[in-house]
mmCIF file of C-alpha atoms in Angstrom:
data_model
loop_
_atom_site.group_PDB
_atom_site.id
_atom_site.type_symbol
_atom_site.label_atom_id
_atom_site.label_comp_id
_atom_site.label_asym_id
_atom_site.label_seq_id
_atom_site.Cartn_x
_atom_site.Cartn_y
_atom_site.Cartn_z
ATOM 1 C CA MET A 1 6.899 31.892 29.295
ATOM 2 C CA GLU A 2 9.267 34.658 28.174
ATOM 3 C CA LEU A 3 12.849 34.033 27.203
ATOM 4 C CA THR A 4 15.486 36.420 28.569
ATOM 5 C CA THR A 5 17.801 35.553 25.665
ATOM 6 C CA ILE A 6 16.724 35.632 22.028
ATOM 7 C CA VAL A 7 17.098 32.281 20.302
ATOM 8 C CA GLU A 8 18.560 32.985 16.873
ATOM 9 C CA TRP A 9 17.582 30.957 13.807
ATOM 10 C CA ASP A 10 20.911 30.019 12.223
ATOM 11 C CA GLN A 11 22.628 28.506 15.227
ATOM 12 C CA GLN A 12 19.593 26.616 16.506
ATOM 13 C CA TRP A 13 18.485 25.290 13.124
ATOM 14 C CA ASN A 14 22.008 23.971 12.514
ATOM 15 C CA SER A 15 21.729 22.062 15.794
ATOM 16 C CA ILE A 16 18.323 20.638 14.815
ATOM 17 C CA GLN A 17 19.608 19.703 11.374
ATOM 18 C CA GLU A 18 22.524 17.817 12.900
ATOM 19 C CA GLY A 19 20.073 15.689 14.880
ATOM 20 C CA ILE A 20 18.028 15.013 11.733
ATOM 21 C CA MET A 21 21.151 13.975 9.824
ATOM 22 C CA ASN A 22 22.013 11.510 12.605
ATOM 23 C CA LEU A 23 18.515 10.046 12.323
ATOM 24 C CA LYS A 24 18.868 9.610 8.551
ATOM 25 C CA ARG A 25 22.167 7.798 9.048
ATOM 26 C CA ARG A 26 20.602 5.463 11.596
ATOM 27 C CA ILE A 27 17.725 4.672 9.247
ATOM 28 C CA ALA A 28 20.146 4.024 6.350
ATOM 29 C CA GLU A 29 22.206 1.711 8.570
ATOM 30 C CA GLY A 30 19.117 -0.176 9.737
ATOM 31 C CA ILE A 31 19.578 0.709 13.413
ATOM 32 C CA PRO A 32 16.333 -0.025 15.336
ATOM 33 C CA GLU A 33 14.119 2.946 16.055
ATOM 34 C CA ASN A 34 14.199 2.334 19.813
ATOM 35 C CA GLN A 35 17.948 2.886 19.815
ATOM 36 C CA VAL A 36 17.603 6.522 18.788
ATOM 37 C CA SER A 37 18.522 8.572 21.845
ATOM 38 C CA ALA A 38 15.468 9.943 23.638
ATOM 39 C CA ALA A 39 17.650 12.684 25.100
ATOM 40 C CA VAL A 40 18.459 13.961 21.613
ATOM 41 C CA ASN A 41 14.747 14.063 20.819
ATOM 42 C CA VAL A 42 14.018 16.014 23.989
ATOM 43 C CA ASP A 43 16.812 18.488 23.266
ATOM 44 C CA ILE A 44 15.463 19.162 19.771
ATOM 45 C CA TYR A 45 11.896 19.487 21.072
ATOM 46 C CA THR A 46 13.073 22.000 23.667
ATOM 47 C CA THR A 47 14.965 23.996 21.035
ATOM 48 C CA ILE A 48 11.941 24.074 18.725
ATOM 49 C CA TYR A 49 9.683 25.050 21.614
ATOM 50 C CA SER A 50 12.008 27.971 22.441
ATOM 51 C CA MET A 51 12.011 29.093 18.804
ATOM 52 C CA CYS A 52 8.206 29.030 18.636
ATOM 53 C CA ILE A 53 7.290 31.008 21.763
ATOM 54 C CA GLN A 54 9.323 34.113 20.956
ATOM 55 C CA LYS A 55 7.570 37.237 19.778
ATOM 56 C CA PRO A 56 7.916 38.360 16.137
ATOM 57 C CA PRO A 57 10.226 38.802 14.355
ATOM 58 C CA HIS A 58 11.936 36.025 16.307
ATOM 59 C CA ASN A 59 9.020 33.590 16.298
ATOM 60 C CA TYR A 60 10.142 30.865 13.907
ATOM 61 C CA ALA A 61 7.090 28.564 13.903
ATOM 62 C CA GLN A 62 6.305 29.047 10.203
ATOM 63 C CA GLN A 63 9.943 28.575 9.201
ATOM 64 C CA LEU A 64 10.146 25.389 11.258
ATOM 65 C CA TYR A 65 6.971 24.007 9.693
ATOM 66 C CA ASP A 66 8.389 24.762 6.240
ATOM 67 C CA LYS A 67 11.706 23.122 7.183
ATOM 68 C CA TYR A 68 9.868 20.059 8.476
ATOM 69 C CA GLN A 69 8.286 19.573 5.056
ATOM 70 C CA LYS A 70 11.485 20.475 3.215
ATOM 71 C CA THR A 71 13.436 17.865 5.179
ATOM 72 C CA PHE A 72 11.179 15.098 3.863
ATOM 73 C CA GLU A 73 11.180 16.503 0.327
ATOM 74 C CA GLU A 74 14.970 16.720 0.117
ATOM 75 C CA HIS A 75 15.489 13.253 1.585
ATOM 76 C CA ILE A 76 13.012 11.714 -0.850
ATOM 77 C CA THR A 77 14.252 13.449 -3.993
ATOM 78 C CA SER A 78 17.949 12.949 -3.249
ATOM 79 C CA THR A 79 17.924 9.431 -1.810
ATOM 80 C CA VAL A 80 14.649 7.488 -1.849
ATOM 81 C CA LEU A 81 13.240 8.128 -5.325
ATOM 82 C CA PRO A 82 16.441 7.562 -7.365
ATOM 83 C CA PHE A 83 16.942 4.268 -5.522
ATOM 84 C CA LEU A 84 13.393 3.059 -6.241
ATOM 85 C CA LYS A 85 13.429 4.117 -9.879
ATOM 86 C CA ALA A 86 16.361 1.814 -10.500
ATOM 87 C CA LYS A 87 14.457 -1.258 -9.252
ATOM 88 C CA HIS A 88 12.014 -3.601 -10.996
ATOM 89 C CA ASP A 89 9.671 -6.494 -10.250
ATOM 90 C CA GLU A 90 10.032 -8.130 -6.829
ATOM 91 C CA PHE A 91 13.109 -6.045 -6.015
ATOM 92 C CA LEU A 92 11.004 -2.921 -6.498
ATOM 93 C CA LEU A 93 8.293 -4.296 -4.219
ATOM 94 C CA ARG A 94 10.772 -5.057 -1.433
ATOM 95 C CA ASP A 95 12.407 -1.641 -1.590
ATOM 96 C CA PHE A 96 9.043 0.116 -1.921
ATOM 97 C CA VAL A 97 7.942 -1.514 1.337
ATOM 98 C CA LYS A 98 11.257 -0.605 2.995
ATOM 99 C CA SER A 99 11.013 3.007 1.819
ATOM 100 C CA TRP A 100 7.538 3.302 3.344
ATOM 101 C CA GLU A 101 8.619 1.723 6.634
ATOM 102 C CA ASP A 102 11.665 4.014 6.794
ATOM 103 C CA HIS A 103 9.468 6.997 6.005
ATOM 104 C CA LYS A 104 7.167 6.110 8.909
ATOM 105 C CA VAL A 105 10.151 5.814 11.270
ATOM 106 C CA MET A 106 11.372 9.235 10.183
ATOM 107 C CA LEU A 107 7.820 10.605 10.483
ATOM 108 C CA ARG A 108 7.441 9.312 14.055
ATOM 109 C CA TRP A 109 10.782 10.736 15.147
ATOM 110 C CA MET A 110 10.289 14.084 13.400
ATOM 111 C CA SER A 111 6.700 14.511 14.593
ATOM 112 C CA ARG A 112 7.791 13.946 18.194
ATOM 113 C CA ALA A 113 10.602 16.476 17.861
ATOM 114 C CA PHE A 114 8.352 19.044 16.149
ATOM 115 C CA ALA A 115 5.273 18.230 18.285
ATOM 116 C CA TYR A 116 4.895 21.771 19.619
ATOM 117 C CA LEU A 117 3.917 22.872 16.093
ATOM 118 C CA ASP A 118 1.035 20.383 16.090
ATOM 119 C CA ARG A 119 -0.208 21.525 19.476
ATOM 120 C CA PHE A 120 -0.488 25.221 18.704
ATOM 121 C CA PHE A 121 0.803 26.699 15.448
ATOM 122 C CA ILE A 122 -0.722 24.164 13.012
ATOM 123 C CA ARG A 123 -4.075 24.151 14.789
ATOM 124 C CA GLN A 124 -4.278 27.937 14.718
ATOM 125 C CA ARG A 125 -3.304 28.158 11.039
ATOM 126 C CA ARG A 126 -5.439 25.165 9.988
ATOM 127 C CA LEU A 127 -2.518 23.564 8.194
ATOM 128 C CA PRO A 128 -2.046 19.825 7.589
ATOM 129 C CA CYS A 129 -0.823 18.200 10.799
ATOM 130 C CA LEU A 130 2.751 16.886 10.915
ATOM 131 C CA LYS A 131 1.733 13.289 10.142
ATOM 132 C CA GLU A 132 -0.520 14.305 7.273
ATOM 133 C CA ALA A 133 2.100 16.671 5.823
ATOM 134 C CA ALA A 134 4.715 13.882 5.804
ATOM 135 C CA ILE A 135 2.324 11.379 4.184
ATOM 136 C CA ILE A 136 1.295 13.934 1.542
ATOM 137 C CA CYS A 137 4.978 14.470 0.783
ATOM 138 C CA TYR A 138 5.587 10.725 0.318
ATOM 139 C CA CYS A 139 2.417 10.357 -1.716
ATOM 140 C CA ASN A 140 3.264 13.205 -4.103
ATOM 141 C CA LEU A 141 6.984 12.517 -4.510
ATOM 142 C CA VAL A 142 7.280 8.726 -4.203
ATOM 143 C CA TYR A 143 3.935 6.979 -4.453
ATOM 144 C CA ARG A 144 2.700 8.876 -7.512
ATOM 145 C CA GLU A 145 6.001 8.207 -9.273
ATOM 146 C CA VAL A 146 6.244 4.458 -8.717
ATOM 147 C CA ASN A 147 2.741 3.167 -7.905
ATOM 148 C CA ALA A 148 2.026 2.084 -11.514
ATOM 149 C CA ASN A 149 5.192 -0.048 -11.645
ATOM 150 C CA VAL A 150 4.496 -1.378 -8.151
ATOM 151 C CA ARG A 151 0.931 -2.290 -9.136
ATOM 152 C CA GLU A 152 2.080 -4.123 -12.268
ATOM 153 C CA ALA A 153 4.717 -6.058 -10.331
ATOM 154 C CA ALA A 154 2.159 -6.996 -7.654
ATOM 155 C CA ILE A 155 -0.391 -8.179 -10.229
ATOM 156 C CA ARG A 156 2.289 -10.295 -11.920
ATOM 157 C CA LEU A 157 2.910 -12.032 -8.603
ATOM 158 C CA ILE A 158 -0.813 -12.686 -8.180
ATOM 159 C CA ASP A 159 -0.926 -14.262 -11.645
ATOM 160 C CA GLU A 160 2.124 -16.330 -10.789
ATOM 161 C CA GLU A 161 0.312 -17.753 -7.763
ATOM 162 C CA ARG A 162 -2.759 -18.453 -9.899
ATOM 163 C CA LYS A 163 -0.535 -20.525 -12.166
ATOM 164 C CA GLY A 164 0.664 -22.571 -9.207
ATOM 165 C CA GLY A 165 3.893 -20.726 -8.480
ATOM 166 C CA GLU A 166 5.312 -20.007 -5.045
ATOM 167 C CA ILE A 167 5.282 -16.328 -4.117
ATOM 168 C CA ASP A 168 6.113 -14.197 -1.085
ATOM 169 C CA SER A 169 2.595 -13.592 0.229
ATOM 170 C CA ALA A 170 3.860 -11.542 3.182
ATOM 171 C CA LEU A 171 5.643 -9.157 0.827
ATOM 172 C CA LEU A 172 2.548 -8.810 -1.321
ATOM 173 C CA LYS A 173 0.399 -8.088 1.727
ATOM 174 C CA ASN A 174 2.839 -5.388 2.853
ATOM 175 C CA VAL A 175 2.710 -3.789 -0.590
ATOM 176 C CA ILE A 176 -1.083 -3.828 -0.762
ATOM 177 C CA ASP A 177 -1.333 -2.477 2.780
ATOM 178 C CA ILE A 178 0.507 0.634 1.541
ATOM 179 C CA PHE A 179 -2.225 1.246 -1.052
ATOM 180 C CA VAL A 180 -4.655 1.241 1.876
ATOM 181 C CA GLU A 181 -2.496 3.250 4.311
ATOM 182 C CA ILE A 182 -1.671 5.954 1.802
ATOM 183 C CA GLY A 183 -5.351 6.911 1.806
ATOM 184 C CA VAL A 184 -5.136 8.020 5.450
ATOM 185 C CA GLY A 185 -8.427 6.429 6.420
ATOM 186 C CA GLN A 186 -9.942 6.482 2.932
ATOM 187 C CA MET A 187 -10.003 3.548 0.510
ATOM 188 C CA ASP A 188 -9.783 5.610 -2.696
ATOM 189 C CA ALA A 189 -6.160 4.758 -3.520
ATOM 190 C CA TYR A 190 -6.782 1.032 -3.084
ATOM 191 C CA GLU A 191 -10.297 0.683 -4.515
ATOM 192 C CA GLU A 192 -10.764 3.418 -7.097
ATOM 193 C CA ASP A 193 -7.506 4.968 -8.228
ATOM 194 C CA ASP A 194 -4.449 2.767 -8.102
ATOM 195 C CA PHE A 195 -4.930 -0.934 -7.433
ATOM 196 C CA GLU A 196 -8.200 -2.812 -7.131
ATOM 197 C CA GLY A 197 -9.743 -1.781 -10.450
ATOM 198 C CA TYR A 198 -6.612 -2.811 -12.360
ATOM 199 C CA MET A 199 -6.373 -6.072 -10.420
ATOM 200 C CA LEU A 200 -10.019 -6.924 -11.134
ATOM 201 C CA ASN A 201 -9.608 -6.174 -14.854
ATOM 202 C CA ASN A 202 -6.534 -8.386 -14.951
ATOM 203 C CA THR A 203 -8.490 -11.128 -13.163
ATOM 204 C CA ARG A 204 -11.257 -10.844 -15.748
ATOM 205 C CA ASP A 205 -8.774 -11.160 -18.628
ATOM 206 C CA TYR A 206 -6.913 -14.009 -16.941
ATOM 207 C CA TYR A 207 -9.995 -16.191 -16.416
ATOM 208 C CA SER A 208 -11.508 -15.272 -19.773
ATOM 209 C CA ARG A 209 -8.431 -16.760 -21.467
ATOM 210 C CA ARG A 210 -8.431 -19.830 -19.241
ATOM 211 C CA ALA A 211 -12.158 -20.472 -19.660
ATOM 212 C CA SER A 212 -12.069 -20.288 -23.462
ATOM 213 C CA ARG A 213 -9.318 -22.917 -23.549
ATOM 214 C CA TRP A 214 -10.862 -25.187 -20.923
ATOM 215 C CA MET A 215 -14.217 -25.154 -22.722
ATOM 216 C CA LEU A 216 -12.511 -26.647 -25.760
ATOM 217 C CA GLU A 217 -10.370 -29.162 -23.894
ATOM 218 C CA ASP A 218 -12.278 -30.363 -20.853
ATOM 219 C CA SER A 219 -15.310 -32.445 -19.984
ATOM 220 C CA TYR A 220 -18.046 -30.919 -17.834
ATOM 221 C CA THR A 221 -16.698 -32.608 -14.708
ATOM 222 C CA SER A 222 -13.104 -31.567 -15.344
ATOM 223 C CA TYR A 223 -14.155 -27.991 -16.124
ATOM 224 C CA MET A 224 -16.268 -27.711 -12.976
ATOM 225 C CA LEU A 225 -13.481 -29.087 -10.804
ATOM 226 C CA LYS A 226 -11.174 -26.422 -12.207
ATOM 227 C CA ALA A 227 -13.797 -23.739 -11.590
ATOM 228 C CA GLU A 228 -14.224 -24.912 -8.006
ATOM 229 C CA ALA A 229 -10.440 -24.822 -7.469
ATOM 230 C CA CYS A 230 -10.230 -21.322 -8.946
ATOM 231 C CA LEU A 231 -12.976 -19.945 -6.715
ATOM 232 C CA ARG A 232 -11.315 -21.478 -3.668
ATOM 233 C CA ARG A 233 -7.937 -20.055 -4.667
ATOM 234 C CA GLU A 234 -9.331 -16.541 -5.172
ATOM 235 C CA ARG A 235 -10.825 -16.590 -1.687
ATOM 236 C CA ASP A 236 -7.434 -17.694 -0.373
ATOM 237 C CA ILE A 237 -5.790 -14.820 -2.248
ATOM 238 C CA VAL A 238 -8.077 -12.360 -0.476
ATOM 239 C CA SER A 239 -7.436 -13.899 2.931
ATOM 240 C CA HIS A 240 -3.662 -13.949 2.401
ATOM 241 C CA TYR A 241 -3.016 -10.419 1.121
ATOM 242 C CA LEU A 242 -5.899 -8.502 -0.468
ATOM 243 C CA HIS A 243 -8.253 -6.249 1.468
ATOM 244 C CA PRO A 244 -11.401 -8.132 2.625
ATOM 245 C CA ARG A 245 -13.600 -5.699 0.694
ATOM 246 C CA SER A 246 -12.220 -7.159 -2.550
ATOM 247 C CA GLU A 247 -13.567 -10.683 -1.986
ATOM 248 C CA GLN A 248 -17.134 -10.230 -3.222
ATOM 249 C CA LYS A 249 -16.030 -8.354 -6.366
ATOM 250 C CA LEU A 250 -13.253 -10.832 -7.115
ATOM 251 C CA VAL A 251 -15.418 -13.931 -6.701
ATOM 252 C CA ALA A 252 -18.192 -12.378 -8.811
ATOM 253 C CA ILE A 253 -15.760 -11.816 -11.699
ATOM 254 C CA VAL A 254 -14.415 -15.372 -11.534
ATOM 255 C CA GLU A 255 -17.935 -16.810 -11.428
ATOM 256 C CA HIS A 256 -18.954 -14.678 -14.397
ATOM 257 C CA GLU A 257 -15.953 -15.544 -16.558
ATOM 258 C CA LEU A 258 -15.929 -19.269 -15.779
ATOM 259 C CA LEU A 259 -19.613 -20.029 -15.295
ATOM 260 C CA VAL A 260 -22.132 -17.337 -16.207
ATOM 261 C CA PHE A 261 -20.556 -16.491 -19.565
ATOM 262 C CA TYR A 262 -20.532 -20.192 -20.552
ATOM 263 C CA LYS A 263 -23.864 -21.112 -18.975
ATOM 264 C CA THR A 264 -25.353 -22.521 -22.177
ATOM 265 C CA GLN A 265 -22.228 -24.449 -23.203
ATOM 266 C CA LEU A 266 -21.833 -25.911 -19.708
ATOM 267 C CA THR A 267 -25.433 -27.087 -19.700
ATOM 268 C CA GLU A 268 -24.850 -28.785 -23.052
ATOM 269 C CA LYS A 269 -21.584 -30.311 -21.796
ATOM 270 C CA LYS A 270 -23.312 -31.660 -18.724
ATOM 271 C CA HIS A 271 -25.962 -33.430 -20.791
ATOM 272 C CA SER A 272 -23.473 -34.772 -23.344
ATOM 273 C CA ASP A 273 -21.154 -36.029 -20.589
ATOM 274 C CA SER A 274 -23.957 -37.633 -18.550
ATOM 275 C CA GLY A 275 -23.383 -41.012 -20.105
ATOM 276 C CA SER A 276 -19.656 -41.084 -19.517
ATOM 277 C CA SER A 277 -18.003 -42.665 -16.485
ATOM 278 C CA ALA A 278 -17.668 -40.626 -13.300
ATOM 279 C CA PHE A 279 -14.526 -38.738 -12.486
ATOM 280 C CA PRO A 280 -12.968 -38.465 -9.036
ATOM 281 C CA GLY A 281 -14.581 -35.539 -7.273
ATOM 282 C CA ASP A 282 -17.977 -35.880 -8.941
ATOM 283 C CA ASP A 283 -19.694 -35.271 -5.595
ATOM 284 C CA ASN A 284 -17.977 -31.905 -5.348
ATOM 285 C CA VAL A 285 -19.027 -31.051 -8.872
ATOM 286 C CA GLU A 286 -22.663 -31.889 -8.179
ATOM 287 C CA TYR A 287 -22.573 -29.832 -4.994
ATOM 288 C CA LEU A 288 -21.114 -26.854 -6.885
ATOM 289 C CA SER A 289 -23.623 -27.287 -9.683
ATOM 290 C CA ARG A 290 -26.556 -27.284 -7.246
ATOM 291 C CA LYS A 291 -25.159 -24.310 -5.368
ATOM 292 C CA LEU A 292 -24.686 -22.274 -8.546
ATOM 293 C CA ALA A 293 -28.122 -23.262 -9.824
ATOM 294 C CA ALA A 294 -29.679 -22.132 -6.550
ATOM 295 C CA ASN A 295 -27.997 -18.756 -6.993
ATOM 296 C CA GLY A 296 -29.197 -18.485 -10.571
ATOM 297 C CA ILE A 297 -25.704 -18.813 -12.052
ATOM 298 C CA LEU A 298 -26.285 -22.153 -13.789
#
């Protein structure tokens, strides 16, 4: 298709930018995504299409791709990041989740408006697609800046639940899902780089401290009941908000810190306590003992 009239950059980009500014305002005001006018989206798509099919020097595909990325960068650095950096603990977690959800709304709207770039220009130039470019932008400018503080706040909540406290499990699941999503199909951010390893090390330290105290204070039966409760709770933690691939590693650490490390002392405790009266739950303890012995743990 050939255009009889040249579409100039300045006027048309100003029109596109006005639509983007309206979107940002709607996101800031919490207006649902489905209330963004489809007609506005179509108008912007048509404008971008017209700017991309012209012959050089009036083909603006590269400039539009650059502006697409720049729009995310400017929004993040001017609005999102300063807001997040001022938050701590659970407030940080809530706003981190909101920033990611808002980013995905903006990504969906922008990628629809700029879709012609994905169909032709990006494929020909072998550039990151619109979705990938937007996620890379968030990852580099937001995630890398705050993920350490987010991780620490999330791990504190996990410890709080281990101590019997009430926590917002749905919030924690949303946070941890971001560590998975940010990998765009890969688990590196969650498993290797930013979350799971730290969480497992914290789990190891947590149960090492508990076990050393319980060994001094508790009978064999009491200790084993606590170990059973801990193993059950860790499986619940995985089912409520961690990724399923964490369960085997998490349970193995808890078993090691509570049972394997103290194998000799627990055997001695069991023999020394054998003459004392039974505690409630002894059947559960014997079942756990047999199960662990069968697996070579005790």
